[in-house]
């Protein structure tokens, strides 16, 4: 049953599956020395800047926690939003692999610079972890996007305080659509230091990439990150099958087509849902998700036809997520159901 | 260029790739609740016993270290062979995720019960890690196999000492061919507690499984292992694409066909290589690897046509590994080269 | 310069120093097998119940984090107050040694049962750490005490949810004075599972004790805690010099005399400070601390004569702490200064 | 009962106890900002060089593992002797706090440069931990000493390979007697990077110091080590009581007097024991220990009067350790017993 559960409920985009099938010829060296890795890395450098160092890993948790481990020492800490995936959905992986999280309050998933500043405390005090990284999610867990100006200001401040900026970009490409810019304009050019670049939620079978962007981190990344990755059990042996997907994803603007589709489906869904008086949209739509409160008695019936998650059980705020394979007919069907319920209650 | 480098240089077996393509339809729940996972788990239970608990992870390092973390506490230790992958090729992952390794000397990759007994020391002494697990590799890193009697004896002794037995089975199926038995006869029936079941080196694109076999560990495995896996960044989101491969691998005896092929190719290679007087086979062949010292001047020329690894630089002992896709013609070509060198030197 | 900085600015109580000097005769076995340890443990059993298991460690951070490590696994989490020493003053030690902290809001340092209940979330959800311990501080970091009824209710609820209750008792004896009860009545009888029992802040030179109280934890404590302690670098070799202090501390009600003195000095200070109109006491006094906002211009001058800490720079809330050696004359001197400032402004 | 069990069975040297009693006046700032710490640090700088950074900790395990944690990252490793305390007697603390140990074979407790060289392997290979530290014990666990030339050669080689040298000096002062040199000549001048400087086994009640010696490590030590120490639960609050002992120990050559006494008592014991034909000394005596095999039937009777440890149960090799308080009469008594047994068997 399809629905709006998550962009990891959908399968592999046909073009990406084709890339996998094509890569399955003869032998290839393992552990990252194959030609597919080389090509994919070249494309990442094109998109994020030639200095970029790229490390493929299996999943998003790994991309996040290994990025953070690279940027922190055990006695340091990471500033992140109270609703971040890092804090709520990684089962303590950041604290296990990297360091303590210090949570900052958020509005529609975003931290303000003022709140970040207020959360940076007790520099030099040996009794307190020293904050060393700000971790942003783009788009956020609530489907909103930090503006380029916001990212720039956070990076400037963080750097002025001796901190680094990590960006959890499980769905990074979707933010390009809203901000109408390039990857480089959204990250490298603004001072973002390290990105967790998502693949799985954007049509890949599996695979994410850690991108080290800051020139002054490159030497250290080259020296350390391959060991960190291996020790963390994140070095794929048949790397070509992850790399070939990224190669295809970043070629011929496939990444933009997929993101464009997901986001326009979300916009259609947003419009349909907004038109139902009993349904209340709860977050600005700037990505491939719509958050809305739906009358409790409707939810069960809706779920019989379209799978989705109740985000907040207390008020039946639901998360409706589109994907590369969402069809307009599915949105029409869902919205029509809402309208029927609306009229009969 | 093909060769005898590693069974992870080969790609995906066509039947397994077909399974992936077939699984790519519509949506499936993520994180292990899909029907492919259910079916693959059912097959594992058929092969290893109905009590078996199965946890899919991305790679072999993960299967090993999460098995060990499940079986140990931080202040305990693990007895393993001095040449084990755990000790030499995991970049300290066991010590990071699980506990201290205590290495035991080995002959042709195998630890003797006597040496294991001598390595179990200082019970109850708070200054010394308490050994809690014996980790065997089957087949070993040198391509030999523990006999059923050896495994049984080690399990009995380990259990009598309050220890558990873990089996690193990256190429477990190959051991079936040599021992002419079933998975269950080689593991569950002998008292093996937990198995790292390999996929990637046996024709899968990627994917391994942690199998908890002992009845008295099942409740704990159900309670804890899913959290351990998630925190360790080893919970695949689109699990169906790993599970579908295992489903196919374990169906219609594909696993046996693949192992049979790899091992018979290795036997052919063994025979060819043994016939060359200047080449000396250095380990008993009981799996899909042949170890042999090759005259140093030949190695460079051989490698121009067939990739393989020099295992020990000091004496030019080389490791020649066959795979699901090794062709008789490749072996003939390699052996003919050896013969040419032999005749002209 | 004496003052109200902290109860660890004062030295060793003369009776306790005498005990150290007396213990310095001949040889004693190391690592906890000496007769002083035996006697001190006997006294702890008298005070907390015969089942109690006692583990001496060097300091309070260690007592806390090893208690928590004993009670949790790495993928679990600990509920504690947002102002707890654990969260704010251990430099990430709990996350390093034990597990993730989940902070609960507090009023005057205390968490309510309702807020604790609301913080226990997502049971069984593999993406979320499973909360396994509630950690209370008694008296709290703000000098207040949980009532016996509050502790009992939290213990009952925690146990009903499969959780354990840890009590950070760096100044536990002081709570006896306010609650007018015995150690056992405040802990074991109410269901507290493990106590970090403080020595250093109560007149000892150094030394704390982990007390495992719950009968159903004793076997596990005996099996594991000595190894956890040793691996954590917390096994004192010349243990007799820590043990002999606890032996004396718990004999002839010295612990009560010290606590009584500290608390009555704090009460005197509270009364003196309350009488000054411009000074505002900010937390109920139930231990050896007084929290009060003091006009900013006064603080510098006060500190020239009496050392103390500004707790909150934003409103000049100050923490004034008494100790076993605080003299009435010092309080009079301090209050007189306040009065002078009060009259001249 | 006195004996030759360990130098941590003896109590506190009277001069050091006097220092403690003298330090117990009024208040002192906690956590290392007291005047005793300042003075003790000044003395360490005098002895080891003005650049030296000093961090007091509670015990030897802590001094070792925090030194190693400071010098390594999690994916690196430490070369140490197979009989080192680090490997055999720290209950896995190095692997918990710092990194993997790679053991090197030893003769009379000492590693040779050749064996160290052979143990440094696979540089740059992501599957293998990168060795980053050589840890020597001086004097070794078998009571022998590395010569100045040996230390210099190991340091030179280690530095040429990008590694650091740590020295476990639980009984460092005793090595001064054998080598007839200063602390600085034995460490800083030869290139030793970090020392675990022992107190407890040399007459202190408790207390060790981490000494960072290399000029190019000082900035990093100042930045990080205080946080590492705090997070590791090794920051003493009433630091003055550890610092005052070191201040006295390093004043008026008390450290030399104590070491001289212990070593000359060991020499007397060595001579007495050597004269008994059935007793065979098994290691060169260069410190305060004598290792010798003693006929099994004698051991029980000897232990009734003088406590000591059987080091190796297989051949009844015993370790006889002298201390600051060993009396000639005790040695005479012990040797006389041996002689009696010798004559009557």
Coordinates of C-alpha atoms in Angstrom, one line a residue, chain A residues 74-75 86-92 95-96 99-101 103 122 125-130, chain C residues 74-75 86-92 95-96 99-101 103 122 125-130:
Chain A
X74 CA 34.8 13.2 23.5
X75 CA 34.7 16.0 26.1
X86 CA 20.0 13.6 16.2
X87 CA 18.3 14.1 19.5
X88 CA 15.1 12.2 19.0
X89 CA 15.6 9.4 16.5
X90 CA 19.1 8.1 16.6
X91 CA 18.8 6.0 19.8
X92 CA 21.7 7.8 21.4
X95 CA 26.4 10.3 22.4
X96 CA 27.8 6.8 21.7
X99 CA 29.8 13.6 22.2
X100 CA 27.1 15.1 24.4
X101 CA 24.2 16.9 22.7
X103 CA 19.6 20.9 22.8
X122 CA 31.0 28.3 30.2
X125 CA 35.2 25.8 32.5
X126 CA 36.5 22.3 33.0
X127 CA 33.2 21.1 34.6
X128 CA 31.3 21.7 31.4
X129 CA 31.5 20.2 27.9
X130 CA 32.9 22.7 25.5
Chain C
X74 CA 24.7 2.0 26.3
X75 CA 21.4 2.2 24.3
X86 CA 24.9 15.2 36.1
X87 CA 23.7 17.4 33.3
X88 CA 25.6 20.6 34.0
X89 CA 28.8 19.9 35.9
X90 CA 30.2 16.6 35.0
X91 CA 31.7 17.6 31.6
X92 CA 29.8 14.9 29.8
X95 CA 27.4 10.2 28.4
X96 CA 30.9 8.9 28.3
X99 CA 24.3 6.6 28.6
X100 CA 22.3 9.5 27.2
X101 CA 20.7 11.9 29.7
X103 CA 16.5 16.3 31.1
X122 CA 8.4 5.8 23.0
X125 CA 10.7 2.2 19.7
X126 CA 14.1 1.2 18.4
X127 CA 14.8 4.7 17.2
X128 CA 14.7 6.1 20.8
X129 CA 16.8 5.4 23.8
X130 CA 14.9 3.5 26.4

